mmCIF file of C-alpha atoms and ligand atoms in Angstrom:
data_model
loop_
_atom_site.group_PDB
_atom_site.id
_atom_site.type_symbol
_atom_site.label_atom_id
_atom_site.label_comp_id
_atom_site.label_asym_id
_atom_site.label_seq_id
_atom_site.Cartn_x
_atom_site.Cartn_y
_atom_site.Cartn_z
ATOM 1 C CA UNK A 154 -53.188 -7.408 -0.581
ATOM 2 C CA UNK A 155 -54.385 -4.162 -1.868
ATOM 3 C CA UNK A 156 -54.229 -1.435 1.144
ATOM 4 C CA UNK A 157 -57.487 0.504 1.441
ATOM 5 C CA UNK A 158 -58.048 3.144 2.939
ATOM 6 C CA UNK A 159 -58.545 1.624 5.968
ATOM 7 C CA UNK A 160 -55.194 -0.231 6.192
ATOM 8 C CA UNK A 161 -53.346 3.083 5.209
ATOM 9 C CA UNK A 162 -50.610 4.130 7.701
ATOM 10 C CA UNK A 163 -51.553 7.159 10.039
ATOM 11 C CA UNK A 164 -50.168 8.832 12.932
ATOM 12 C CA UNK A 165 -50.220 6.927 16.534
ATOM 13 C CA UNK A 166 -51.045 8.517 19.636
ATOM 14 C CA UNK A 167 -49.951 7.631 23.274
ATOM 15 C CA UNK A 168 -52.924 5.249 23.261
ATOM 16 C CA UNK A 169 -50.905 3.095 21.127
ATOM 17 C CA UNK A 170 -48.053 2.281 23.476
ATOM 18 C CA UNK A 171 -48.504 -0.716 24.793
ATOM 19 C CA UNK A 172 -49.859 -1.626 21.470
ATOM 20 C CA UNK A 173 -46.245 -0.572 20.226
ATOM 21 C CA UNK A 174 -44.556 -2.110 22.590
ATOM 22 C CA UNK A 175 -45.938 -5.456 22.131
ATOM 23 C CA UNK A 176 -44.813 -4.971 18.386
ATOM 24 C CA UNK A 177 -40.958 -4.792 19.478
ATOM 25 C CA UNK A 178 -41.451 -7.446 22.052
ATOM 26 C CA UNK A 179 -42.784 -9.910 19.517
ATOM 27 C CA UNK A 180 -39.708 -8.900 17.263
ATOM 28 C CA UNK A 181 -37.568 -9.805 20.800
ATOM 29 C CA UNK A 182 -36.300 -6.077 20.665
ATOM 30 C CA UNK A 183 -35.121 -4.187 23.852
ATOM 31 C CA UNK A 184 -36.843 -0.975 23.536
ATOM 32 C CA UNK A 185 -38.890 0.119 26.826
ATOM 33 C CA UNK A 186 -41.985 2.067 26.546
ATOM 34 C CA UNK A 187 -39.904 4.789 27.428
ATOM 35 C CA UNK A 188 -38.746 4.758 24.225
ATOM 36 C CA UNK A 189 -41.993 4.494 22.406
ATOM 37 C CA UNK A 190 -43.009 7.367 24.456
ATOM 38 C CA UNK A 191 -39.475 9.525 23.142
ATOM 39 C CA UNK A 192 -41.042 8.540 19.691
ATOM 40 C CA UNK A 193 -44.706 9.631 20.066
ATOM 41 C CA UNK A 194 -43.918 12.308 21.577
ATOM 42 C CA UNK A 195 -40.867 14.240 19.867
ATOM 43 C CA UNK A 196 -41.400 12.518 16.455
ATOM 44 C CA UNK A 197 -44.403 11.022 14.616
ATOM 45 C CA UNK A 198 -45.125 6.993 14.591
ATOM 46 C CA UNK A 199 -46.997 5.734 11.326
ATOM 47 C CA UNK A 200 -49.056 2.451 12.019
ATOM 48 C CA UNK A 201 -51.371 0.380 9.961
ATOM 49 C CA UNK A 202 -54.243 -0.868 12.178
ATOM 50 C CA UNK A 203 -56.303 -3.854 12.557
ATOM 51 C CA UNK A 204 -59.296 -4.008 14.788
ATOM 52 C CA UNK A 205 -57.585 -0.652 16.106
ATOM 53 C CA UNK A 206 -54.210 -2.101 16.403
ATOM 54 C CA UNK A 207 -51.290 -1.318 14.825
ATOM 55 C CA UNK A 208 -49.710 -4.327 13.060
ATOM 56 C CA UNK A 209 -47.106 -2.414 11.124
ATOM 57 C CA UNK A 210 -45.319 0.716 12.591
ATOM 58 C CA UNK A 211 -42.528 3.026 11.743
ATOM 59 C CA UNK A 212 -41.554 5.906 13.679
ATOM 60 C CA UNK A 213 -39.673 9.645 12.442
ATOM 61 C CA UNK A 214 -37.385 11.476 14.983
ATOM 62 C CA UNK A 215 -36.642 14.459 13.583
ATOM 63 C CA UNK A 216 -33.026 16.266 14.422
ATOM 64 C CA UNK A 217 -32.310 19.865 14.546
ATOM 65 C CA UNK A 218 -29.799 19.750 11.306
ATOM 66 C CA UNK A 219 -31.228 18.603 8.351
ATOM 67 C CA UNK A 220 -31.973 14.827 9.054
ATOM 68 C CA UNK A 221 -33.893 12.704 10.837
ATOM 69 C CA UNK A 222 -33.920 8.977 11.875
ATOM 70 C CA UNK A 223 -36.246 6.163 10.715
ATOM 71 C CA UNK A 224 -36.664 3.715 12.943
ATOM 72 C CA UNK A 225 -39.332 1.004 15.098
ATOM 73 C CA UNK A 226 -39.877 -0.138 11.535
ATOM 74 C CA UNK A 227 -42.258 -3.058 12.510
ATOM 75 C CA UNK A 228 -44.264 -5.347 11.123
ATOM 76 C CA UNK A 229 -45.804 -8.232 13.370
ATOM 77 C CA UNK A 230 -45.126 -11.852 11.955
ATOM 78 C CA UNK A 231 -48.275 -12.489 10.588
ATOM 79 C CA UNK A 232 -48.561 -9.487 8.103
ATOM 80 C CA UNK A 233 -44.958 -9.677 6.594
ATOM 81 C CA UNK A 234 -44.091 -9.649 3.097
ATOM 82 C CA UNK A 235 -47.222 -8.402 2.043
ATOM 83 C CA UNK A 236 -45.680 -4.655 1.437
ATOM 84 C CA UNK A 237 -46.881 -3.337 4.898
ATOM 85 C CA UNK A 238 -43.473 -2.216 5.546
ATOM 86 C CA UNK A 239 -42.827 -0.550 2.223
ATOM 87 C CA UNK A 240 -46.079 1.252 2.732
ATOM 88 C CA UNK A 241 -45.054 2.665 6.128
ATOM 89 C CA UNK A 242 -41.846 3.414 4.874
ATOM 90 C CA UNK A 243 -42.998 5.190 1.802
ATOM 91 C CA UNK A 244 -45.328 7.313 5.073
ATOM 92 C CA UNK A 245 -42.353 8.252 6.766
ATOM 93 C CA UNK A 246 -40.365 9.695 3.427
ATOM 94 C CA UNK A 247 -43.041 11.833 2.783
ATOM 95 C CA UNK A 248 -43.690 13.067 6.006
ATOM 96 C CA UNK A 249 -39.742 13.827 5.884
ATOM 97 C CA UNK A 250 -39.792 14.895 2.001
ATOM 98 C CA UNK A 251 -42.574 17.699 3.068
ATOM 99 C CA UNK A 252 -39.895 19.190 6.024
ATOM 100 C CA UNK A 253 -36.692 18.653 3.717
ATOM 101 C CA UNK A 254 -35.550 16.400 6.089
ATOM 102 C CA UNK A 255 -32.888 13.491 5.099
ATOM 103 C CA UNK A 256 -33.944 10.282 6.293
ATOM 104 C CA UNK A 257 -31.318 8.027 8.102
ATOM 105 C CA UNK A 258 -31.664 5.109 9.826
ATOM 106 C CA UNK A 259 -29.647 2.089 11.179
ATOM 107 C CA UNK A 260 -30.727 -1.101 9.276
ATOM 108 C CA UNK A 261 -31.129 -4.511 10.169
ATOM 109 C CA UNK A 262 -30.706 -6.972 7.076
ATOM 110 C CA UNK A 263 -34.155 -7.272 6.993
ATOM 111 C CA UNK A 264 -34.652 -3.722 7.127
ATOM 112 C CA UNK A 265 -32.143 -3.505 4.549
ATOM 113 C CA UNK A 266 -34.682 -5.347 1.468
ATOM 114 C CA UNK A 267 -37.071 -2.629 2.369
ATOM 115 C CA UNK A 268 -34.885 0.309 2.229
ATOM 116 C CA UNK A 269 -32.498 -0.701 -0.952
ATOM 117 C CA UNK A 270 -35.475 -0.009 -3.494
ATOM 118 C CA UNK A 271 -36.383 3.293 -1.837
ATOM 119 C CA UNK A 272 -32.894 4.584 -2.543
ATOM 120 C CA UNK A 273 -31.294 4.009 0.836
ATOM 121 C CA UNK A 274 -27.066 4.305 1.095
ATOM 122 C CA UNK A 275 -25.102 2.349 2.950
ATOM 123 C CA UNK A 276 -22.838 4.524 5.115
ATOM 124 C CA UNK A 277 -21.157 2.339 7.581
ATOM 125 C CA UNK A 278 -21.371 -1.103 9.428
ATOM 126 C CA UNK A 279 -22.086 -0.900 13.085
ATOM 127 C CA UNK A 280 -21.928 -4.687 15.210
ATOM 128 C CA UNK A 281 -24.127 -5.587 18.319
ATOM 129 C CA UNK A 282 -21.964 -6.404 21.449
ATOM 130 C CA UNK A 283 -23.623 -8.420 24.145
ATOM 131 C CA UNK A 284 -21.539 -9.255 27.323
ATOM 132 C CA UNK A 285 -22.365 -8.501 30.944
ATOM 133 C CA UNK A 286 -21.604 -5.655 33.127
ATOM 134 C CA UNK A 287 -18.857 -6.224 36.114
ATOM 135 C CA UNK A 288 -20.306 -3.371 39.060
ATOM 136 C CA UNK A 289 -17.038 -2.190 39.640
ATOM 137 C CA UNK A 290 -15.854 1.061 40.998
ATOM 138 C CA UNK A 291 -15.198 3.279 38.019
ATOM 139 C CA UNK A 292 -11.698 5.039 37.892
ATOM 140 C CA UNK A 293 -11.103 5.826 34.435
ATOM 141 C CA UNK A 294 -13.536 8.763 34.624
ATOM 142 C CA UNK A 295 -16.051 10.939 36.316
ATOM 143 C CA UNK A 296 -19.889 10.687 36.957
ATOM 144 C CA UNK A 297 -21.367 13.346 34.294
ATOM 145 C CA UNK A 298 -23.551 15.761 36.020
ATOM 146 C CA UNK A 299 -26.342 17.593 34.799
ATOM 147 C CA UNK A 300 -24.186 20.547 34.250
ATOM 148 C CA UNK A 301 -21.965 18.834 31.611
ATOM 149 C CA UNK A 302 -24.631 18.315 29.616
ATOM 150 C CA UNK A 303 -24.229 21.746 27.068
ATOM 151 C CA UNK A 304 -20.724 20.583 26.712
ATOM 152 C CA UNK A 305 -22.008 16.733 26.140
ATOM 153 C CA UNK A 306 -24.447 18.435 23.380
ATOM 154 C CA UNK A 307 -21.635 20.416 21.756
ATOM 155 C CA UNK A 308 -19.244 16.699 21.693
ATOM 156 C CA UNK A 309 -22.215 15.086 20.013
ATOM 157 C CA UNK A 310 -23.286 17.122 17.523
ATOM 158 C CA UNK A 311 -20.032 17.733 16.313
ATOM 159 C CA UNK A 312 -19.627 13.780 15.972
ATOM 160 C CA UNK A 313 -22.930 13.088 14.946
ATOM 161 C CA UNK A 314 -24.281 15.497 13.137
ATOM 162 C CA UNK A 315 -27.294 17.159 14.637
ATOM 163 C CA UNK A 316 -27.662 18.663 17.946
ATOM 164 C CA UNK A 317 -30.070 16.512 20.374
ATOM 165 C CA UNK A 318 -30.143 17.845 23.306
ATOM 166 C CA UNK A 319 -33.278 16.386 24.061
ATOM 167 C CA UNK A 320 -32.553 12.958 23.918
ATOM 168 C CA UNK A 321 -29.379 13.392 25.640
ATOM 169 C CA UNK A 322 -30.969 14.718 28.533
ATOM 170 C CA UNK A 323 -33.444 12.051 28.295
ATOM 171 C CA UNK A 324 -31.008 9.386 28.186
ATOM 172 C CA UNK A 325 -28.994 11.115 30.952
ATOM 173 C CA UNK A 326 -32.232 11.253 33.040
ATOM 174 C CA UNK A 327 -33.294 7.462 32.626
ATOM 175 C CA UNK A 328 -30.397 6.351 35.159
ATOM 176 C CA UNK A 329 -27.966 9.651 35.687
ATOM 177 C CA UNK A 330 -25.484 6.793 37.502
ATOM 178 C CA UNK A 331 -24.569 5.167 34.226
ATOM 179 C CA UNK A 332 -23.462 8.195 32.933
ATOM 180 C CA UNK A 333 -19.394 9.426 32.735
ATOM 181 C CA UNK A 334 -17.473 12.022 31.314
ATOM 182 C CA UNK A 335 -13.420 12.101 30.925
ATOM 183 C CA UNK A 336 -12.135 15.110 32.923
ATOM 184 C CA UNK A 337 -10.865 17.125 30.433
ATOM 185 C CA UNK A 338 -14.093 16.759 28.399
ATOM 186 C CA UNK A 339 -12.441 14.805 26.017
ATOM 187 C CA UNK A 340 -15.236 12.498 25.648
ATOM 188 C CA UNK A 341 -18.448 11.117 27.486
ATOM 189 C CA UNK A 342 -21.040 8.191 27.452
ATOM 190 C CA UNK A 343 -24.152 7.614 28.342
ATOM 191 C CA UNK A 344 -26.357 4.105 29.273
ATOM 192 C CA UNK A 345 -29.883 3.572 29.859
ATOM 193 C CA UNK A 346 -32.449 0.694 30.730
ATOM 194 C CA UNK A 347 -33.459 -1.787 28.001
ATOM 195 C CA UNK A 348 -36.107 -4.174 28.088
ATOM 196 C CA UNK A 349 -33.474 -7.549 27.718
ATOM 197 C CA UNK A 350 -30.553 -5.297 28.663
ATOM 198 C CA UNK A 351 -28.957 -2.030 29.647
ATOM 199 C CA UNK A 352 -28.160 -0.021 26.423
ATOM 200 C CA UNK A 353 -24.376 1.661 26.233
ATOM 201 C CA UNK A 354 -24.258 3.964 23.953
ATOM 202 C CA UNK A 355 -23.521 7.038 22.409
ATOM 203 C CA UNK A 356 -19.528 6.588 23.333
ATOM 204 C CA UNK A 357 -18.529 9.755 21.658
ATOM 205 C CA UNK A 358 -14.747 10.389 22.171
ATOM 206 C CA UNK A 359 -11.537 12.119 20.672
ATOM 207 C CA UNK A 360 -9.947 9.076 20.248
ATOM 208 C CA UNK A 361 -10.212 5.289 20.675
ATOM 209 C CA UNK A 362 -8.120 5.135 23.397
ATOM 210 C CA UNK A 363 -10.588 7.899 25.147
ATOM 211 C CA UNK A 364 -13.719 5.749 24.321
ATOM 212 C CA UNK A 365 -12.194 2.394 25.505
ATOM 213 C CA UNK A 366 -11.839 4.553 29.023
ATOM 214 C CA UNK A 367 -15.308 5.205 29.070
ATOM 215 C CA UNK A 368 -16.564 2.226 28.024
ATOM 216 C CA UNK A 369 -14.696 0.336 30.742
ATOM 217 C CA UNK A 370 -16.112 3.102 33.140
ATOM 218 C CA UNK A 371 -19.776 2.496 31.661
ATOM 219 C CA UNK A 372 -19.060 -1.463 31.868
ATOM 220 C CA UNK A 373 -18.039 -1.062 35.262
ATOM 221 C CA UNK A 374 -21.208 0.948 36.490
ATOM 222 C CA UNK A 375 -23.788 -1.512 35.189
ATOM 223 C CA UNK A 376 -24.885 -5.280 36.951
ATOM 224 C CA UNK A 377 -26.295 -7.634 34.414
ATOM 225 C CA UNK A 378 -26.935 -7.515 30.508
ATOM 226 C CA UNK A 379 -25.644 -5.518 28.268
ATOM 227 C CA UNK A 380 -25.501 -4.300 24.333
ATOM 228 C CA UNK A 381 -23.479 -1.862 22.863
ATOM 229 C CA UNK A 382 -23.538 -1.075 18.775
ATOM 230 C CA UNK A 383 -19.873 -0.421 17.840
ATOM 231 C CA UNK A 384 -18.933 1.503 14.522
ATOM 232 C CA UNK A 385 -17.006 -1.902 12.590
ATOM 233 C CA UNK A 386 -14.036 0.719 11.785
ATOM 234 C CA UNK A 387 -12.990 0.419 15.545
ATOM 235 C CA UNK A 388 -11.310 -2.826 15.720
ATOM 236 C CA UNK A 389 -9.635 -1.856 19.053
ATOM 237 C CA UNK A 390 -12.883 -1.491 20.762
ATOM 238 C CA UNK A 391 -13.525 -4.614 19.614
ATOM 239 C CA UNK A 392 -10.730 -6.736 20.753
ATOM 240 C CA UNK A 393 -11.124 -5.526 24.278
ATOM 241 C CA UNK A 394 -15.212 -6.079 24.367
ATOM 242 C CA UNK A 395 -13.946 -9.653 23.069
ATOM 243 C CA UNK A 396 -11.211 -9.890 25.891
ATOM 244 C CA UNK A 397 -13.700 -9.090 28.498
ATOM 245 C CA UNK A 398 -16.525 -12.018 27.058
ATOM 246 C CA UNK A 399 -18.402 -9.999 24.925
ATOM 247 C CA UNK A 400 -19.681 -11.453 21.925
ATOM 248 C CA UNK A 401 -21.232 -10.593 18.572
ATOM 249 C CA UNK A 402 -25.147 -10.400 18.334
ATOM 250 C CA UNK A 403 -26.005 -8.755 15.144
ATOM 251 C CA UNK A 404 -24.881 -6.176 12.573
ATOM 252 C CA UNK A 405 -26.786 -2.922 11.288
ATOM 253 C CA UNK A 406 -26.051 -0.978 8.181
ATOM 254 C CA UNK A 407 -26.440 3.010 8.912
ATOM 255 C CA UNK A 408 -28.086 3.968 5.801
ATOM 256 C CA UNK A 409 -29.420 7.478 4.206
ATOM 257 C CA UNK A 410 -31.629 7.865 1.325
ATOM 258 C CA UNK A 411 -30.000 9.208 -1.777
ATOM 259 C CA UNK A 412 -26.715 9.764 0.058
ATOM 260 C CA UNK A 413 -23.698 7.742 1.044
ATOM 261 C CA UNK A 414 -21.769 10.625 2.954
ATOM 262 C CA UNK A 415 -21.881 10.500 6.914
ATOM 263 C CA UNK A 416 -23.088 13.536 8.870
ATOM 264 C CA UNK A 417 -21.309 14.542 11.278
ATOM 265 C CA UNK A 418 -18.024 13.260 12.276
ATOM 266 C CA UNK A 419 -17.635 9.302 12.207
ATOM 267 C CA UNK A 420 -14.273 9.681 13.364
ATOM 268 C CA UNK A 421 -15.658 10.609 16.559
ATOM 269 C CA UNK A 422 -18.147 8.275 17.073
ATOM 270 C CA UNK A 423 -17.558 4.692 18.557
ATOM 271 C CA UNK A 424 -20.695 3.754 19.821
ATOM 272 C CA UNK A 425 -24.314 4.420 18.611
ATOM 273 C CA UNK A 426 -27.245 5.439 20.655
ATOM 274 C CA UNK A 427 -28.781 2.697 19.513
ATOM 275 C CA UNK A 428 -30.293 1.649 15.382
ATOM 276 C CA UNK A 429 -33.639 3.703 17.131
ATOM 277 C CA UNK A 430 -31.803 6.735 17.993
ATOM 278 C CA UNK A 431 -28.664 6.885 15.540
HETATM 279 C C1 COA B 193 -38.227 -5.840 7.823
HETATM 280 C C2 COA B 193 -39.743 -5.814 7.831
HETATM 281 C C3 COA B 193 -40.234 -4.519 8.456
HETATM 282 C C4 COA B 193 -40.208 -5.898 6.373
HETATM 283 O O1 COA B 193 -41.623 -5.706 6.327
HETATM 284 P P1 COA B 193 -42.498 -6.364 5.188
HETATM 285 O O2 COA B 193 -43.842 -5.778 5.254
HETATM 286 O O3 COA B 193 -42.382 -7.844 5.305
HETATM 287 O O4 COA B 193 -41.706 -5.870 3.888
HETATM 288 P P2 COA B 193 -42.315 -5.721 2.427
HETATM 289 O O5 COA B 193 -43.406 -6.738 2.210
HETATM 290 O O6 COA B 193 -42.650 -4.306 2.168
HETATM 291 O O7 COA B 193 -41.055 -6.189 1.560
HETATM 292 C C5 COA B 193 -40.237 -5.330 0.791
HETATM 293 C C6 COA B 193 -39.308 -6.193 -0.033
HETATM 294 O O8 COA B 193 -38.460 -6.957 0.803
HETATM 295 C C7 COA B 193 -38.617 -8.353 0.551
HETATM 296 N N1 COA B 193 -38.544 -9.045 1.805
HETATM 297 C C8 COA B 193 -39.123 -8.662 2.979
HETATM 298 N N2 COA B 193 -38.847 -9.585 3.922
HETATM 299 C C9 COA B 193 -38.091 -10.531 3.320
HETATM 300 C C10 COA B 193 -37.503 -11.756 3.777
HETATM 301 N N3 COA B 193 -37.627 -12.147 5.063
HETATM 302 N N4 COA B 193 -36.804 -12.489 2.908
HETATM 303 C C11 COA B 193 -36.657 -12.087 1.629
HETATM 304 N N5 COA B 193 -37.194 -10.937 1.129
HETATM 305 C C12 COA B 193 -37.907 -10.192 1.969
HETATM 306 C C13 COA B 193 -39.985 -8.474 -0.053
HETATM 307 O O9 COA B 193 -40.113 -9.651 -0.828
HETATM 308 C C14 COA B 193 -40.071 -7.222 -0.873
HETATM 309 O O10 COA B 193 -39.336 -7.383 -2.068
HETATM 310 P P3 COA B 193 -40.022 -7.102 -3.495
HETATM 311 O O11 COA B 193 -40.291 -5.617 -3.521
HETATM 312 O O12 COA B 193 -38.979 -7.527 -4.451
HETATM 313 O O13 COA B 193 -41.258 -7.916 -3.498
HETATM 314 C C15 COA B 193 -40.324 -7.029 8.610
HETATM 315 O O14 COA B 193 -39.750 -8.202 8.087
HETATM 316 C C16 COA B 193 -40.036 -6.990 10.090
HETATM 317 O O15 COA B 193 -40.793 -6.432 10.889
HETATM 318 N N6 COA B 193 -38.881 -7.592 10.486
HETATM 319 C C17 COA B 193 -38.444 -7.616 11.903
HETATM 320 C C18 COA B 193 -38.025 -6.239 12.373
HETATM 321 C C19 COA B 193 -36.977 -5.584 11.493
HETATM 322 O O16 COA B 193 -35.912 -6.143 11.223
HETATM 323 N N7 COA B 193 -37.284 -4.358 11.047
HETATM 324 C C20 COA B 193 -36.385 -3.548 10.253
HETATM 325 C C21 COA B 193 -35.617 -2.644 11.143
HETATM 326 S S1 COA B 193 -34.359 -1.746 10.289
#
């Protein structure tokens, strides 16, 4: 279908949540509208509308160093392979290409067709956990407080790349209780409410042995679902998420256009935010 004018992707506003949202629940994604609302509010979410709906989306968070992530690249079932989400993708490079911005962005291997042909890297493999939460008393480290959080900034820029300060107090705000920190600030994590399941993640740590500590503190703090995205380098991690019944939902391919070089510090960084949030 040729897109007209009419069909062209264009910014969303807040009237578009639950418009949004409905687009990641009919794609069975756990985002909350809380998330949505991070987007349209610190970023900018392209849609394509239909009767004033978006039926395609694709939202840009930009982050203080140089990059920014792609993600809630969406196109609802009806209206695939018909180039809607090449034409929102092609959107968000230019918005990014007019701030100098390099676009990154966790792929799924769907994503992955789309993003190939615009010159998207691979960088690394990341794997979807699923398992359960245990609500047991944490001992392997403290609760975080909101007065660790400039040295929880400082940790996760330096192992991903960008400061977010933002989003970390965001995250930290959603449920503060699913929060920890080792006591010598040699690592933290942070969890918040998803829509199918509480999201771990980032696990950002000096060493693997540090981030299995927090994850079994995180683990311990949480009743019910949950899903974790684990950097596939950290085999480790991923014995003991199998020991304790976790299982394998899904893989993602971080990806940057035109590059193949992390930012940051991968060696750092066990557990994503999350493919929305890097
Ligand atoms: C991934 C997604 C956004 C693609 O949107 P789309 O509008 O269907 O993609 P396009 O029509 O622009 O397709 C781009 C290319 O990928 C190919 N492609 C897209 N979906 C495909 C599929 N399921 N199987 C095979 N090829 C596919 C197209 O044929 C096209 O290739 P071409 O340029 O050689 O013709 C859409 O399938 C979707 O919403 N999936 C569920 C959510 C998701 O995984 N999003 C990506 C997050 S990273």
């Amino acid at each position: 279908m040729a897109l007209t004018d009419a069909v062209r992707p264009a910014p969303l506003d807040q009237s578009h949540l639950a418009d949004c949202l409905a687009l990641s629940v009919e794609a069975g994604w756990n985002q909350t509208a809380d998330d949505w609302l991070l987007f349209l509010e610190r970023g900018t979410v392209f849609g394509i509308l239909e009767d004033g709906r978006p039926v395609a989306t694709g939202a840009v968070l930009p982050y203080a160093d140089g990059f920014a992530w792609i993600s809630m690249v969406l196109v609802t079932q009806a209206r695939r392979e018909q180039r809607l989400g090449t034409q929102i993708l092609t959107s968000c490079l230019e918005h990014l290409d007019r701030r100098g911005l390099v676009p990154v962005l966790d792929a799924t291997p769907a994503g992955e067709r789309v993003y190939r042909p615009l010159g998207f890297e691979p960088i690394f493999g990341l794997t979807r956990w699923q398992g359960r939460g245990e609500k047991a008393v944490p001992d392997s480290a403290r609760a975080m407080a909101a007065s660790d959080l400039p040295t929880v900034t400082a940790m996760d820029a330096e192992a991903f790349g960008a400061n977010r300060s933002f989003l970390l107090g965001s995250l930290f705000r959603r449920v503060p209780q699913y929060a920890f920190v080792t006591h010598d600030h040699t690592g933290f994590v942070l969890a918040r409410p998803g829509r199918l399941a509480t999201q771990i993640g980032p696990v950002v740590a000096a060493s693997q042995a540090v981030a299995a500590r927090l994850l079994e503190a995180a683990i311990g703090s949480i009743k019910g679902p949950i899903f974790l995205d684990l950097a596939d380098r950290w085999t480790a991690l991923s014995a003991i998420l199998e020991q304790r019944g976790f299982t394998v939902q899904r893989s993602f391919l971080r990806m940057a256009r035109r590059r193949a070089l992390p930012f940051g510090n991968p060696q750092h960084l066990f557990v994503a935010a999350g493919p929305e949030l890097g």
